[in-house]
Short mmCIF file of N, CA and C and ligand atoms in Angstrom, two decimals:
data_model
loop_
_atom_site.label_atom_id
_atom_site.label_comp_id
_atom_site.label_asym_id
_atom_site.label_seq_id
_atom_site.Cartn_x
_atom_site.Cartn_y
_atom_site.Cartn_z
N MET A 1098 24.63 -14.06 1.42
CA MET A 1098 23.42 -13.33 1.85
C MET A 1098 23.04 -13.65 3.29
N LYS A 1099 23.25 -14.89 3.70
CA LYS A 1099 22.88 -15.30 5.07
C LYS A 1099 23.56 -14.42 6.12
N LEU A 1100 24.74 -13.88 5.73
CA LEU A 1100 25.52 -13.01 6.61
C LEU A 1100 24.69 -11.82 7.08
N PHE A 1101 23.82 -11.32 6.19
CA PHE A 1101 23.06 -10.11 6.49
C PHE A 1101 21.71 -10.40 7.14
N LYS A 1102 21.41 -11.67 7.37
CA LYS A 1102 20.11 -12.02 7.97
C LYS A 1102 19.93 -11.25 9.27
N GLY A 1103 18.74 -10.66 9.41
CA GLY A 1103 18.49 -9.89 10.62
C GLY A 1103 18.68 -8.40 10.39
N THR A 1104 19.27 -8.02 9.25
CA THR A 1104 19.41 -6.60 8.93
C THR A 1104 18.37 -6.22 7.89
N LYS A 1105 18.10 -4.92 7.80
CA LYS A 1105 17.15 -4.44 6.80
C LYS A 1105 17.68 -4.71 5.40
N LEU A 1106 18.98 -4.65 5.25
CA LEU A 1106 19.60 -4.89 3.95
C LEU A 1106 19.20 -6.26 3.39
N TYR A 1107 19.14 -7.25 4.26
CA TYR A 1107 18.79 -8.60 3.83
C TYR A 1107 17.37 -8.64 3.26
N SER A 1108 16.45 -8.02 3.98
CA SER A 1108 15.06 -7.98 3.52
C SER A 1108 14.94 -7.17 2.23
N ILE A 1109 15.70 -6.07 2.14
CA ILE A 1109 15.62 -5.21 0.95
C ILE A 1109 16.17 -5.93 -0.29
N LEU A 1110 17.27 -6.62 -0.13
CA LEU A 1110 17.90 -7.27 -1.28
C LEU A 1110 17.20 -8.56 -1.68
N THR A 1111 16.61 -9.26 -0.72
CA THR A 1111 15.99 -10.55 -1.06
C THR A 1111 14.48 -10.42 -1.28
N GLY A 1112 13.86 -9.35 -0.80
CA GLY A 1112 12.40 -9.23 -0.90
C GLY A 1112 11.69 -10.13 0.10
N ASN A 1113 12.41 -10.52 1.15
CA ASN A 1113 11.78 -11.36 2.16
C ASN A 1113 10.96 -10.53 3.13
N CYS A 1114 10.09 -11.22 3.87
CA CYS A 1114 9.27 -10.59 4.90
C CYS A 1114 10.16 -9.72 5.79
N PRO A 1115 9.80 -8.42 5.99
CA PRO A 1115 10.66 -7.53 6.77
C PRO A 1115 10.71 -7.90 8.26
N VAL A 1116 9.73 -8.66 8.72
CA VAL A 1116 9.67 -8.95 10.15
C VAL A 1116 10.43 -10.25 10.50
N CYS A 1117 10.12 -11.34 9.82
CA CYS A 1117 10.80 -12.60 10.18
C CYS A 1117 11.89 -12.98 9.17
N GLN A 1118 11.82 -12.45 7.99
CA GLN A 1118 12.79 -12.71 6.92
C GLN A 1118 12.89 -14.18 6.54
N ASN A 1119 11.84 -14.94 6.81
CA ASN A 1119 11.89 -16.37 6.49
C ASN A 1119 11.39 -16.70 5.10
N GLU A 1120 10.60 -15.83 4.51
CA GLU A 1120 10.09 -16.15 3.17
C GLU A 1120 9.86 -14.89 2.36
N SER A 1121 9.75 -15.07 1.04
CA SER A 1121 9.59 -13.94 0.14
C SER A 1121 8.20 -13.33 0.27
N MET A 1122 8.13 -12.00 0.12
CA MET A 1122 6.82 -11.33 0.11
C MET A 1122 6.12 -11.54 -1.22
N TYR A 1123 6.90 -11.89 -2.24
CA TYR A 1123 6.37 -11.96 -3.60
C TYR A 1123 5.99 -13.37 -4.00
N LYS A 1124 4.93 -13.47 -4.80
CA LYS A 1124 4.51 -14.78 -5.29
C LYS A 1124 5.49 -15.29 -6.33
N GLU A 1125 6.09 -14.36 -7.09
CA GLU A 1125 7.06 -14.73 -8.12
C GLU A 1125 8.39 -14.06 -7.78
N SER A 1126 9.43 -14.84 -7.59
CA SER A 1126 10.69 -14.23 -7.16
C SER A 1126 11.39 -13.49 -8.30
N ASN A 1127 11.14 -13.89 -9.55
CA ASN A 1127 11.78 -13.23 -10.69
C ASN A 1127 10.99 -11.98 -11.10
N PRO A 1128 11.57 -10.76 -10.89
CA PRO A 1128 10.82 -9.54 -11.21
C PRO A 1128 10.57 -9.35 -12.71
N TYR A 1129 11.30 -10.09 -13.56
CA TYR A 1129 11.14 -9.89 -15.00
C TYR A 1129 9.95 -10.63 -15.59
N ILE A 1130 9.23 -11.39 -14.76
CA ILE A 1130 7.95 -11.92 -15.23
C ILE A 1130 6.94 -10.82 -14.92
N ILE A 1131 6.79 -9.90 -15.90
CA ILE A 1131 6.12 -8.62 -15.68
C ILE A 1131 4.67 -8.80 -15.19
N SER A 1132 3.97 -9.81 -15.70
CA SER A 1132 2.56 -9.97 -15.32
C SER A 1132 2.44 -10.27 -13.83
N ARG A 1133 3.51 -10.76 -13.21
CA ARG A 1133 3.45 -11.10 -11.79
C ARG A 1133 4.34 -10.19 -10.94
N LEU A 1134 4.78 -9.09 -11.55
CA LEU A 1134 5.70 -8.16 -10.87
C LEU A 1134 5.14 -7.65 -9.54
N PHE A 1135 3.84 -7.33 -9.55
CA PHE A 1135 3.24 -6.70 -8.36
C PHE A 1135 2.51 -7.70 -7.46
N LYS A 1136 2.51 -8.99 -7.86
CA LYS A 1136 1.77 -9.98 -7.07
C LYS A 1136 2.50 -10.30 -5.78
N MET A 1137 1.83 -9.96 -4.67
CA MET A 1137 2.45 -10.22 -3.38
C MET A 1137 1.51 -11.07 -2.53
N HIS A 1138 2.09 -11.82 -1.61
CA HIS A 1138 1.26 -12.53 -0.64
C HIS A 1138 0.61 -11.48 0.26
N GLU A 1139 -0.60 -11.79 0.74
CA GLU A 1139 -1.25 -10.82 1.62
C GLU A 1139 -0.58 -10.80 2.99
N ARG A 1140 -0.30 -12.00 3.48
CA ARG A 1140 0.37 -12.11 4.78
C ARG A 1140 1.55 -13.05 4.70
N CYS A 1141 2.46 -12.90 5.63
CA CYS A 1141 3.58 -13.82 5.74
C CYS A 1141 3.05 -15.09 6.38
N SER A 1142 3.31 -16.25 5.75
CA SER A 1142 2.78 -17.50 6.31
C SER A 1142 3.62 -17.94 7.50
N SER A 1143 4.76 -17.32 7.67
CA SER A 1143 5.65 -17.71 8.76
C SER A 1143 5.33 -16.93 10.05
N CYS A 1144 5.12 -15.61 9.94
CA CYS A 1144 4.88 -14.81 11.15
C CYS A 1144 3.54 -14.09 11.12
N GLY A 1145 2.83 -14.14 10.00
CA GLY A 1145 1.50 -13.55 9.95
C GLY A 1145 1.47 -12.06 9.68
N THR A 1146 2.61 -11.45 9.42
CA THR A 1146 2.66 -10.01 9.13
C THR A 1146 1.85 -9.68 7.89
N LYS A 1147 1.00 -8.65 8.00
CA LYS A 1147 0.24 -8.20 6.84
C LYS A 1147 1.11 -7.17 6.12
N TYR A 1148 1.41 -7.44 4.84
CA TYR A 1148 2.34 -6.56 4.12
C TYR A 1148 1.71 -5.23 3.74
N LYS A 1149 0.47 -5.31 3.25
CA LYS A 1149 -0.19 -4.08 2.83
C LYS A 1149 -0.87 -3.47 4.05
N ILE A 1150 -0.13 -2.63 4.77
CA ILE A 1150 -0.59 -2.08 6.04
C ILE A 1150 -1.93 -1.38 5.89
N GLU A 1151 -2.08 -0.64 4.79
CA GLU A 1151 -3.33 0.08 4.53
C GLU A 1151 -3.56 0.05 3.02
N PRO A 1152 -4.77 0.39 2.56
CA PRO A 1152 -4.99 0.38 1.11
C PRO A 1152 -4.01 1.33 0.41
N SER A 1153 -3.56 0.94 -0.75
CA SER A 1153 -2.60 1.73 -1.55
C SER A 1153 -1.28 1.99 -0.83
N PHE A 1154 -0.96 1.17 0.15
CA PHE A 1154 0.27 1.36 0.91
C PHE A 1154 1.49 1.48 0.01
N PHE A 1155 1.54 0.64 -1.04
CA PHE A 1155 2.76 0.59 -1.85
C PHE A 1155 2.86 1.73 -2.86
N TYR A 1156 1.86 2.61 -2.94
CA TYR A 1156 2.03 3.80 -3.77
C TYR A 1156 3.18 4.65 -3.23
N GLY A 1157 3.39 4.57 -1.92
CA GLY A 1157 4.48 5.32 -1.30
C GLY A 1157 5.83 4.91 -1.82
N ALA A 1158 5.91 3.68 -2.34
CA ALA A 1158 7.20 3.19 -2.86
C ALA A 1158 7.66 4.03 -4.04
N MET A 1159 6.74 4.74 -4.67
CA MET A 1159 7.12 5.60 -5.80
C MET A 1159 8.10 6.69 -5.35
N TYR A 1160 7.93 7.18 -4.10
CA TYR A 1160 8.86 8.19 -3.60
C TYR A 1160 10.26 7.61 -3.48
N VAL A 1161 10.32 6.30 -3.22
CA VAL A 1161 11.62 5.65 -3.06
C VAL A 1161 12.24 5.36 -4.43
N SER A 1162 11.39 5.03 -5.40
CA SER A 1162 11.92 4.62 -6.71
C SER A 1162 12.66 5.77 -7.40
N TYR A 1163 12.28 7.01 -7.09
CA TYR A 1163 12.93 8.15 -7.73
C TYR A 1163 14.42 8.24 -7.36
N PRO A 1164 14.75 8.31 -6.06
CA PRO A 1164 16.19 8.33 -5.73
C PRO A 1164 16.92 7.05 -6.15
N ILE A 1165 16.26 5.90 -6.09
CA ILE A 1165 16.92 4.65 -6.51
C ILE A 1165 17.26 4.74 -7.99
N GLY A 1166 16.32 5.24 -8.79
CA GLY A 1166 16.56 5.41 -10.22
C GLY A 1166 17.71 6.37 -10.48
N LEU A 1167 17.75 7.46 -9.69
CA LEU A 1167 18.83 8.44 -9.83
C LEU A 1167 20.19 7.82 -9.53
N ILE A 1168 20.23 6.95 -8.52
CA ILE A 1168 21.49 6.30 -8.16
C ILE A 1168 21.97 5.41 -9.32
N PHE A 1169 21.03 4.59 -9.87
CA PHE A 1169 21.40 3.73 -10.99
C PHE A 1169 21.83 4.55 -12.20
N ALA A 1170 21.10 5.63 -12.48
CA ALA A 1170 21.45 6.49 -13.61
C ALA A 1170 22.81 7.14 -13.39
N GLY A 1171 23.07 7.54 -12.15
CA GLY A 1171 24.35 8.16 -11.82
C GLY A 1171 25.52 7.21 -12.03
N ILE A 1172 25.33 5.95 -11.63
CA ILE A 1172 26.37 4.94 -11.83
C ILE A 1172 26.63 4.74 -13.32
N ALA A 1173 25.53 4.64 -14.10
CA ALA A 1173 25.68 4.44 -15.55
C ALA A 1173 26.39 5.64 -16.17
N PHE A 1174 26.04 6.85 -15.71
CA PHE A 1174 26.69 8.06 -16.23
C PHE A 1174 28.19 8.03 -15.97
N LEU A 1175 28.57 7.71 -14.73
CA LEU A 1175 30.00 7.67 -14.38
C LEU A 1175 30.75 6.64 -15.21
N LEU A 1176 30.13 5.46 -15.38
CA LEU A 1176 30.80 4.40 -16.15
C LEU A 1176 30.93 4.79 -17.62
N ALA A 1177 29.83 5.27 -18.20
CA ALA A 1177 29.83 5.53 -19.65
C ALA A 1177 30.59 6.81 -20.00
N TYR A 1178 30.31 7.89 -19.27
CA TYR A 1178 30.86 9.20 -19.66
C TYR A 1178 32.26 9.43 -19.09
N VAL A 1179 32.44 9.08 -17.82
CA VAL A 1179 33.72 9.37 -17.19
C VAL A 1179 34.72 8.24 -17.43
N VAL A 1180 34.32 6.99 -17.16
CA VAL A 1180 35.28 5.88 -17.27
C VAL A 1180 35.52 5.50 -18.73
N LEU A 1181 34.43 5.28 -19.49
CA LEU A 1181 34.59 4.82 -20.88
C LEU A 1181 34.76 5.98 -21.87
N ASP A 1182 34.57 7.23 -21.39
CA ASP A 1182 34.78 8.42 -22.22
C ASP A 1182 33.89 8.45 -23.47
N LEU A 1183 32.65 8.00 -23.33
CA LEU A 1183 31.71 8.03 -24.46
C LEU A 1183 31.11 9.43 -24.59
N SER A 1184 30.46 9.70 -25.73
CA SER A 1184 29.85 11.02 -25.91
C SER A 1184 28.61 11.17 -25.03
N LEU A 1185 28.17 12.40 -24.83
CA LEU A 1185 26.98 12.65 -24.00
C LEU A 1185 25.74 11.97 -24.57
N THR A 1186 25.61 12.00 -25.91
CA THR A 1186 24.44 11.38 -26.54
C THR A 1186 24.43 9.87 -26.29
N THR A 1187 25.57 9.23 -26.49
CA THR A 1187 25.65 7.79 -26.25
C THR A 1187 25.36 7.48 -24.78
N THR A 1188 25.93 8.29 -23.89
CA THR A 1188 25.71 8.11 -22.46
C THR A 1188 24.21 8.20 -22.14
N TYR A 1189 23.55 9.19 -22.73
CA TYR A 1189 22.11 9.37 -22.50
C TYR A 1189 21.33 8.14 -22.96
N ILE A 1190 21.67 7.64 -24.16
CA ILE A 1190 20.98 6.46 -24.68
C ILE A 1190 21.20 5.26 -23.76
N ILE A 1191 22.42 5.10 -23.29
CA ILE A 1191 22.73 3.99 -22.38
C ILE A 1191 21.90 4.10 -21.10
N ILE A 1192 21.78 5.32 -20.56
CA ILE A 1192 21.01 5.52 -19.33
C ILE A 1192 19.53 5.17 -19.56
N VAL A 1193 18.98 5.61 -20.70
CA VAL A 1193 17.57 5.32 -20.99
C VAL A 1193 17.35 3.80 -21.09
N ILE A 1194 18.25 3.13 -21.82
CA ILE A 1194 18.13 1.67 -21.96
C ILE A 1194 18.25 1.00 -20.59
N GLU A 1195 19.21 1.48 -19.80
CA GLU A 1195 19.40 0.91 -18.47
C GLU A 1195 18.14 1.07 -17.61
N MET A 1196 17.53 2.26 -17.66
CA MET A 1196 16.34 2.51 -16.85
C MET A 1196 15.20 1.56 -17.24
N VAL A 1197 15.05 1.36 -18.55
CA VAL A 1197 13.97 0.47 -19.01
C VAL A 1197 14.24 -0.96 -18.56
N LEU A 1198 15.49 -1.40 -18.74
CA LEU A 1198 15.84 -2.78 -18.40
C LEU A 1198 15.77 -3.03 -16.89
N LEU A 1199 16.12 -2.01 -16.11
CA LEU A 1199 16.18 -2.20 -14.65
C LEU A 1199 14.86 -1.87 -13.95
N LEU A 1200 13.88 -1.38 -14.71
CA LEU A 1200 12.63 -0.95 -14.07
C LEU A 1200 12.03 -1.99 -13.11
N PRO A 1201 11.90 -3.26 -13.53
CA PRO A 1201 11.32 -4.23 -12.60
C PRO A 1201 12.13 -4.36 -11.31
N VAL A 1202 13.46 -4.31 -11.43
CA VAL A 1202 14.31 -4.42 -10.24
C VAL A 1202 14.13 -3.20 -9.35
N ILE A 1203 14.05 -2.01 -9.97
CA ILE A 1203 13.89 -0.77 -9.21
C ILE A 1203 12.54 -0.77 -8.48
N ILE A 1204 11.51 -1.26 -9.17
CA ILE A 1204 10.18 -1.31 -8.54
C ILE A 1204 10.20 -2.22 -7.31
N ARG A 1205 10.80 -3.40 -7.47
CA ARG A 1205 10.87 -4.33 -6.34
C ARG A 1205 11.71 -3.76 -5.20
N LEU A 1206 12.86 -3.21 -5.54
CA LEU A 1206 13.74 -2.64 -4.51
C LEU A 1206 13.02 -1.54 -3.75
N SER A 1207 12.27 -0.69 -4.48
CA SER A 1207 11.56 0.42 -3.84
C SER A 1207 10.52 -0.09 -2.87
N ARG A 1208 9.79 -1.12 -3.28
CA ARG A 1208 8.79 -1.69 -2.36
C ARG A 1208 9.46 -2.27 -1.11
N ASN A 1209 10.58 -2.95 -1.33
CA ASN A 1209 11.28 -3.56 -0.20
C ASN A 1209 11.79 -2.49 0.77
N ILE A 1210 12.34 -1.40 0.21
CA ILE A 1210 12.85 -0.33 1.06
C ILE A 1210 11.69 0.36 1.78
N TRP A 1211 10.61 0.62 1.04
CA TRP A 1211 9.44 1.30 1.60
C TRP A 1211 8.88 0.54 2.79
N ILE A 1212 8.67 -0.78 2.63
CA ILE A 1212 8.05 -1.54 3.72
C ILE A 1212 9.02 -1.63 4.91
N ASN A 1213 10.32 -1.57 4.62
CA ASN A 1213 11.29 -1.63 5.71
C ASN A 1213 11.38 -0.33 6.51
N PHE A 1214 10.79 0.76 5.99
CA PHE A 1214 10.69 1.99 6.78
C PHE A 1214 9.71 1.77 7.94
N PHE A 1215 8.74 0.89 7.73
CA PHE A 1215 7.64 0.77 8.69
C PHE A 1215 7.70 -0.47 9.57
N MET A 1216 8.51 -1.45 9.16
CA MET A 1216 8.56 -2.70 9.91
C MET A 1216 10.00 -3.04 10.26
N ASN A 1217 10.16 -3.66 11.42
CA ASN A 1217 11.50 -4.04 11.85
C ASN A 1217 11.61 -5.55 12.04
N TYR A 1218 12.81 -6.03 11.93
CA TYR A 1218 13.07 -7.45 12.10
C TYR A 1218 12.88 -7.88 13.55
N LYS A 1219 12.19 -9.01 13.73
CA LYS A 1219 12.06 -9.61 15.06
C LYS A 1219 12.48 -11.05 14.93
N LYS A 1220 13.34 -11.48 15.81
CA LYS A 1220 13.79 -12.87 15.72
C LYS A 1220 12.66 -13.80 16.19
N ILE A 1221 12.28 -14.69 15.28
CA ILE A 1221 11.19 -15.62 15.59
C ILE A 1221 11.74 -17.03 15.34
N GLU A 1222 11.53 -17.89 16.31
CA GLU A 1222 12.01 -19.27 16.13
C GLU A 1222 11.19 -19.96 15.05
N LYS A 1223 11.88 -20.68 14.15
CA LYS A 1223 11.18 -21.42 13.10
C LYS A 1223 10.44 -22.60 13.71
N LYS A 1224 9.19 -22.79 13.22
CA LYS A 1224 8.41 -23.92 13.76
C LYS A 1224 8.88 -25.23 13.15
ZN1 ZN B 2050 7.27 -13.06 8.25
#
């Protein structure tokens, strides 16, 4: 992962601050602890970036979660229906289960991608 430091991909995959990438935006790094899924730090303690640019800023992440969900569903469809040659009904059930299981990951990924539309990485020396 260190290889990608300084790229948007690094911030998107790790959930780190989009500006300095020195620490996580989230209070809980594991997205499967559902009660803390949406808990984020207000500011980055390393560079002071305010994550929630405006009220309800992260509602915009919903627009991102749709294509992300489609990509995951598409991958599951190809694996189940085309590669494993399962029936359409089985494939559908697999996709539904996959969507439910991956929801926390998709939500986090969408937020990370959304905030990276608005903020860019700046190299900041660690104190
Ligand atoms: Zn930062």
